[in-house]
Short mmCIF file of C-alpha atoms in Angstrom, two decimals:
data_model
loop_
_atom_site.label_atom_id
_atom_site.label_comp_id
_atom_site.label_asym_id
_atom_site.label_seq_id
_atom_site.Cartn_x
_atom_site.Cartn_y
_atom_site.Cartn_z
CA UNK O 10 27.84 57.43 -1.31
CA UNK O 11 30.71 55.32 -0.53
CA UNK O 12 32.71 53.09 -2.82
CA UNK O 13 34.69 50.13 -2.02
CA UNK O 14 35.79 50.93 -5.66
CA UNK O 15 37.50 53.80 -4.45
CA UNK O 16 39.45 52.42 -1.66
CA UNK O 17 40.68 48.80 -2.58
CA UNK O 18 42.69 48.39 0.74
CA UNK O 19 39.74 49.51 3.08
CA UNK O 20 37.71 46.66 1.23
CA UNK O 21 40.45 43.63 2.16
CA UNK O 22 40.46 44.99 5.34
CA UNK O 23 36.78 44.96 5.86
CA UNK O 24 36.64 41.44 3.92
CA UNK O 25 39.59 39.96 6.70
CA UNK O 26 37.21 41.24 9.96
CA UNK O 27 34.11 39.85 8.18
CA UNK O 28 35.92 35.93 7.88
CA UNK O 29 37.30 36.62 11.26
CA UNK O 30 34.28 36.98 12.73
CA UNK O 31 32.69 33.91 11.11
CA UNK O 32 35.39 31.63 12.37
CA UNK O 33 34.10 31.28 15.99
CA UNK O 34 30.65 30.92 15.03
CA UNK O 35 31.18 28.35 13.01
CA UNK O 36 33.58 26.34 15.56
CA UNK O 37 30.87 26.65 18.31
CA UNK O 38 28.19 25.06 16.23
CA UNK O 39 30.47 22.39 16.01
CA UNK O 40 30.45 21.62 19.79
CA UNK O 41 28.18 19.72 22.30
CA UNK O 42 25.18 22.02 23.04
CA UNK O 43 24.52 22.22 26.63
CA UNK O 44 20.83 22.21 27.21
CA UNK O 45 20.43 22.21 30.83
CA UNK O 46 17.79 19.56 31.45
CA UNK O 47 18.37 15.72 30.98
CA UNK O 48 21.60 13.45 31.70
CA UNK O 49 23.31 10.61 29.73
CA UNK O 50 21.48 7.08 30.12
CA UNK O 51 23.60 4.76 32.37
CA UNK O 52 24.05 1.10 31.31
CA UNK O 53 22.21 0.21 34.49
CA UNK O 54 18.60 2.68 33.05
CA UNK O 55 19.05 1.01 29.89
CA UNK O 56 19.29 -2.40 31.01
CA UNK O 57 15.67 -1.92 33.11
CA UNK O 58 14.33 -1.04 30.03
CA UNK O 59 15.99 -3.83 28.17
CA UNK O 60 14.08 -7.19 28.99
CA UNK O 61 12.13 -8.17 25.79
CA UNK O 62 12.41 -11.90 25.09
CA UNK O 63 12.71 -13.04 21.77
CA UNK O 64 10.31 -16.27 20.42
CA UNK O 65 13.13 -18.06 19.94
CA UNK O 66 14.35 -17.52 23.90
CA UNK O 67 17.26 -15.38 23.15
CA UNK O 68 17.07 -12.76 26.23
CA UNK O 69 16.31 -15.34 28.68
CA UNK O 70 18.08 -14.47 32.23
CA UNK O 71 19.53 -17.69 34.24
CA UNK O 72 17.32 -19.20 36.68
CA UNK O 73 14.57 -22.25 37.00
CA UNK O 74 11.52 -22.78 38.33
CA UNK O 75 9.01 -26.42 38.35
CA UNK O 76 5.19 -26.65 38.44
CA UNK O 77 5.31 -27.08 41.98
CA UNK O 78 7.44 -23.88 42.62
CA UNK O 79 4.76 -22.21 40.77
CA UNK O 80 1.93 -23.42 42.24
CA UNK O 81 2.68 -21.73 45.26
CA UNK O 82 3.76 -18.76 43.53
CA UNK O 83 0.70 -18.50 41.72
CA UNK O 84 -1.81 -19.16 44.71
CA UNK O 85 0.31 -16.42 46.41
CA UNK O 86 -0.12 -13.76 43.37
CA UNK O 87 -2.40 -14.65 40.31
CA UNK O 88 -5.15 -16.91 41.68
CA UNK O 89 -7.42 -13.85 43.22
CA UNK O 90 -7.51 -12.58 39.42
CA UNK O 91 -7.30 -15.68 37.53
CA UNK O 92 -8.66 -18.30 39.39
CA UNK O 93 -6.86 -20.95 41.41
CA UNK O 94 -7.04 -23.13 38.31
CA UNK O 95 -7.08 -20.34 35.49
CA UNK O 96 -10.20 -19.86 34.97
CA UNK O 97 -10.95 -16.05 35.50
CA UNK O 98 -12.37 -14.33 38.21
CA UNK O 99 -15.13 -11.97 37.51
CA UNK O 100 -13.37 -10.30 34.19
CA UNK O 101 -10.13 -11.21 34.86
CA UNK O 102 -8.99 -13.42 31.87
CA UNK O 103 -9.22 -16.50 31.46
CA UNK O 104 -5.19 -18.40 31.25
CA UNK O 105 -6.62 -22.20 30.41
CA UNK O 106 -9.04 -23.83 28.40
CA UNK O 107 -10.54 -22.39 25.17
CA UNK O 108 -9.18 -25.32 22.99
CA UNK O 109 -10.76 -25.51 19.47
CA UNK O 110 -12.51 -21.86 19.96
CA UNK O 111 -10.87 -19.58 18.00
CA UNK O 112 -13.24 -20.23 14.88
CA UNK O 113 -16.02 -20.03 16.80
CA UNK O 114 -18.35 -16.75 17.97
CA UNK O 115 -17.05 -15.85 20.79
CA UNK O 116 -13.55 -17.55 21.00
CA UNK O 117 -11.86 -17.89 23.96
CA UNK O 118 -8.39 -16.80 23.96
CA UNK O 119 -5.85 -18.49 26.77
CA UNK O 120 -2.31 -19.39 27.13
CA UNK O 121 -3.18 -22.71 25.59
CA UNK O 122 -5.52 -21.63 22.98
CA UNK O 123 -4.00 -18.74 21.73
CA UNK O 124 -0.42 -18.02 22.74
CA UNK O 125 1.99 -19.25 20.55
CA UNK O 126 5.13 -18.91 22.36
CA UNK O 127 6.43 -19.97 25.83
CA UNK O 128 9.24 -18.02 25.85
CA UNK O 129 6.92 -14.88 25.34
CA UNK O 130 4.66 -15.93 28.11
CA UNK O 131 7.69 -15.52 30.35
CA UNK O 132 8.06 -11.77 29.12
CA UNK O 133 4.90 -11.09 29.79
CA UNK O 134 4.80 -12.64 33.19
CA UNK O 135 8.23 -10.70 33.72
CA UNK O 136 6.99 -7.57 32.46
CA UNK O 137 3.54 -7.07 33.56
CA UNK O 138 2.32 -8.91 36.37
CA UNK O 139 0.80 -9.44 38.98
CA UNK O 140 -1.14 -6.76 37.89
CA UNK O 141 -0.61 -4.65 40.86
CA UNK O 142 2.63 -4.95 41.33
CA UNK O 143 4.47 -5.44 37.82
CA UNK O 144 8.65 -6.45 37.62
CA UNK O 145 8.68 -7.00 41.31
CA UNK O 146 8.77 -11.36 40.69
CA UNK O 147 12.06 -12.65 40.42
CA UNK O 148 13.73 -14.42 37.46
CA UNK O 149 12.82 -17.98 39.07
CA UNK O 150 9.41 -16.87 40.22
CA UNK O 151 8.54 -16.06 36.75
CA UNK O 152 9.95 -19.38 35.41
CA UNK O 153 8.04 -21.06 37.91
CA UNK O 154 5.10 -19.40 37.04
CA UNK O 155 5.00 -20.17 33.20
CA UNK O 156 5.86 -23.40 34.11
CA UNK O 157 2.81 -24.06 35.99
CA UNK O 158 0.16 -22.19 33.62
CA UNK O 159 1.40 -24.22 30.96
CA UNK O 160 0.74 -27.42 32.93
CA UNK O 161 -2.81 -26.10 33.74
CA UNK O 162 -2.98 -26.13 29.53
CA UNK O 163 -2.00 -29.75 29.64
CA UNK O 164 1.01 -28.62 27.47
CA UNK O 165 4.06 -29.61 29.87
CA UNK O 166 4.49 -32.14 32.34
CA UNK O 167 4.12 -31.79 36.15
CA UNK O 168 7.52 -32.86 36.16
CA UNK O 169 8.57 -30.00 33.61
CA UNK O 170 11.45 -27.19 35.12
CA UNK O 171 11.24 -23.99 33.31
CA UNK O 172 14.67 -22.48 32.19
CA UNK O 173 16.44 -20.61 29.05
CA UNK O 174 17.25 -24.15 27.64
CA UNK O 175 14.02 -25.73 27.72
CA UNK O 176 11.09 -23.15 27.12
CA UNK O 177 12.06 -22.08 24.23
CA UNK O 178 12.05 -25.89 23.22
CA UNK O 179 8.40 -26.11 24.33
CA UNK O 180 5.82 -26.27 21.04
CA UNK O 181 2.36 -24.28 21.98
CA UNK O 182 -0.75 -25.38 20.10
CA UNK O 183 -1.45 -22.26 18.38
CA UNK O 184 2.13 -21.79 17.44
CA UNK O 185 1.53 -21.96 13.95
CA UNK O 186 -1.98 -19.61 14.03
CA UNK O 187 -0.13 -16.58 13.43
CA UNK O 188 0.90 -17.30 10.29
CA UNK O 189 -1.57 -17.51 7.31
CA UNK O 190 -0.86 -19.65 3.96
CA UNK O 191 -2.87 -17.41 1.39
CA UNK O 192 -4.12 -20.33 -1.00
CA UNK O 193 -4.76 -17.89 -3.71
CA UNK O 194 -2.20 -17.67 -6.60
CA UNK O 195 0.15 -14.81 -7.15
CA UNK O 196 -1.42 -14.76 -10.86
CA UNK O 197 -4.14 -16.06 -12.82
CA UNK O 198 -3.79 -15.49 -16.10
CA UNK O 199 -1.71 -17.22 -18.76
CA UNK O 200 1.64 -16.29 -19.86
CA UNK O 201 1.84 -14.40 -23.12
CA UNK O 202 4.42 -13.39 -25.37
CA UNK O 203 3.34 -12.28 -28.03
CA UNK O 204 0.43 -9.69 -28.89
CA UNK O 205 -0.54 -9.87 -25.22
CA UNK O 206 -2.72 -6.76 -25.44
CA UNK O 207 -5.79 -5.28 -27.66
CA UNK O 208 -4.99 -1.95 -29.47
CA UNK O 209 -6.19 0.94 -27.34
CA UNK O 210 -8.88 3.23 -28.73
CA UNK O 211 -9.26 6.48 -27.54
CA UNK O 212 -12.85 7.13 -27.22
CA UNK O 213 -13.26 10.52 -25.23
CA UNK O 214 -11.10 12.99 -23.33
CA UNK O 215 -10.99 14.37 -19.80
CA UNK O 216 -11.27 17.78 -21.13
CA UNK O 217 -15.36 17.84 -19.78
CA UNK O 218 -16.45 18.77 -22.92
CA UNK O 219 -20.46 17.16 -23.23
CA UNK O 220 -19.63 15.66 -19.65
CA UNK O 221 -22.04 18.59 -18.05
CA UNK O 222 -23.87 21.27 -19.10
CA UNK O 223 -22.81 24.51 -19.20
CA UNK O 224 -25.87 25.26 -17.20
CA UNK O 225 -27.41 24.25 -14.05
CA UNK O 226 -30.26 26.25 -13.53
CA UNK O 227 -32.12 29.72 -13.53
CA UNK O 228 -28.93 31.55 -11.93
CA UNK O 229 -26.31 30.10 -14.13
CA UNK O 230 -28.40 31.58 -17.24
CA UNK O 231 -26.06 33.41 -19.94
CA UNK O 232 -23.16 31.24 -19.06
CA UNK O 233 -21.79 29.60 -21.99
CA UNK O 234 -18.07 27.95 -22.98
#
């Protein structure tokens, strides 16, 4: 059999290929893999997909809309689901009323009962509806249109103009009803400092000794410890 003992410059030679070889293997892991599907995101893809509003309005495009813009707006696109005044068509939701329900049985949950923020009503608007045609209202359609479903709540003027200044300014009833005060103390026992604990007493051991027989029954016969 051969020996690399027996031939030391065979060995560095064989040694020198063997790091040769490694040295373009390990530069190619080092590059971009091409994977032949997908493409880079342009800023224009990720800006479609970048519309959330934030409660406290940041996100908010330029534009305006007033009650009365979106009153026709609405009778044009929501009122065959919702109802001309909000109230729900058939089992479309309900967007107005339901004041004082949420305790109740069967609580009903509307823009002015339940939502607590009117810049996230815009998102939603912008994002979702109308139903059957979602993202296709413009930025002061949708203003328009929060502005008049919170009017049918009683919660903004008629004279109110929705824009990024003055929804997020806008204080919904349930604003506070997301966030629960938990009356109960962190602690209630005393502080102690001293002796705070009984001396432990080791009573048994997990070792199932006299925790179970050693048998159950006719087949287990002649089994012992």
């Amino acid at each position: 059999m051969f020996s690399f003992h027996k031939s030391p410059r065979l060995f560095a030679a064989t040694c020198c290929g063997i790091l040769l070889a490694s040295v373009p293997v390990v530069g190619s892991a080092e590059q971009a893999g091409h994977y032949g599907y997908g493409e880079s995101a342009t800023d224009e893809q990720i800006a479609a997909w970048d519309i959330d509003i934030r409660p406290d309005g940041m996100g908010l495009p330029e534009g305006s809309g007033s009650v009365d813009e979106g009153m026709a707006v609405y009778e044009t696109h929501c009122a065959s689901c919702h109802g001309s005044f909000g109230e729900g068509m058939g089992r479309y939701p309900k967007l107005a009323g339901g004041e004082g329900s949420l305790d109740q049985d069967r609580p009903e949950k509307t823009v002015g009962s339940y939502w607590p923020y009117a810049s996230t009503l815009w998102d939603y608007i912008h994002r979702a509806m109308p139903f059957f045609a979602p993202q296709s209202l413009s930025d002061d359609q949708v203003y328009a249109l929060t502005a008049y479903v919170l009017n049918l709540n009683y919660i903004v003027d008629g004279d109110f103009v929705a824009n990024r200044e003055t929804l997020p300014k806008v204080e919904m009833p349930n604003q506070d009803g997301f966030i629960w005060d938990d009356p109960r103390p962190v602690v209630n026992n005393e502080r102690c400092m001293k002796d705070c604990k009984d001396e432990v007493t080791v009573s048994d051991s997990a070792e199932g000794k006299n925790l179970t027989p050693s048998t159950t029954g006719p087949l287990d016969e002649g089994i012992t410890e």
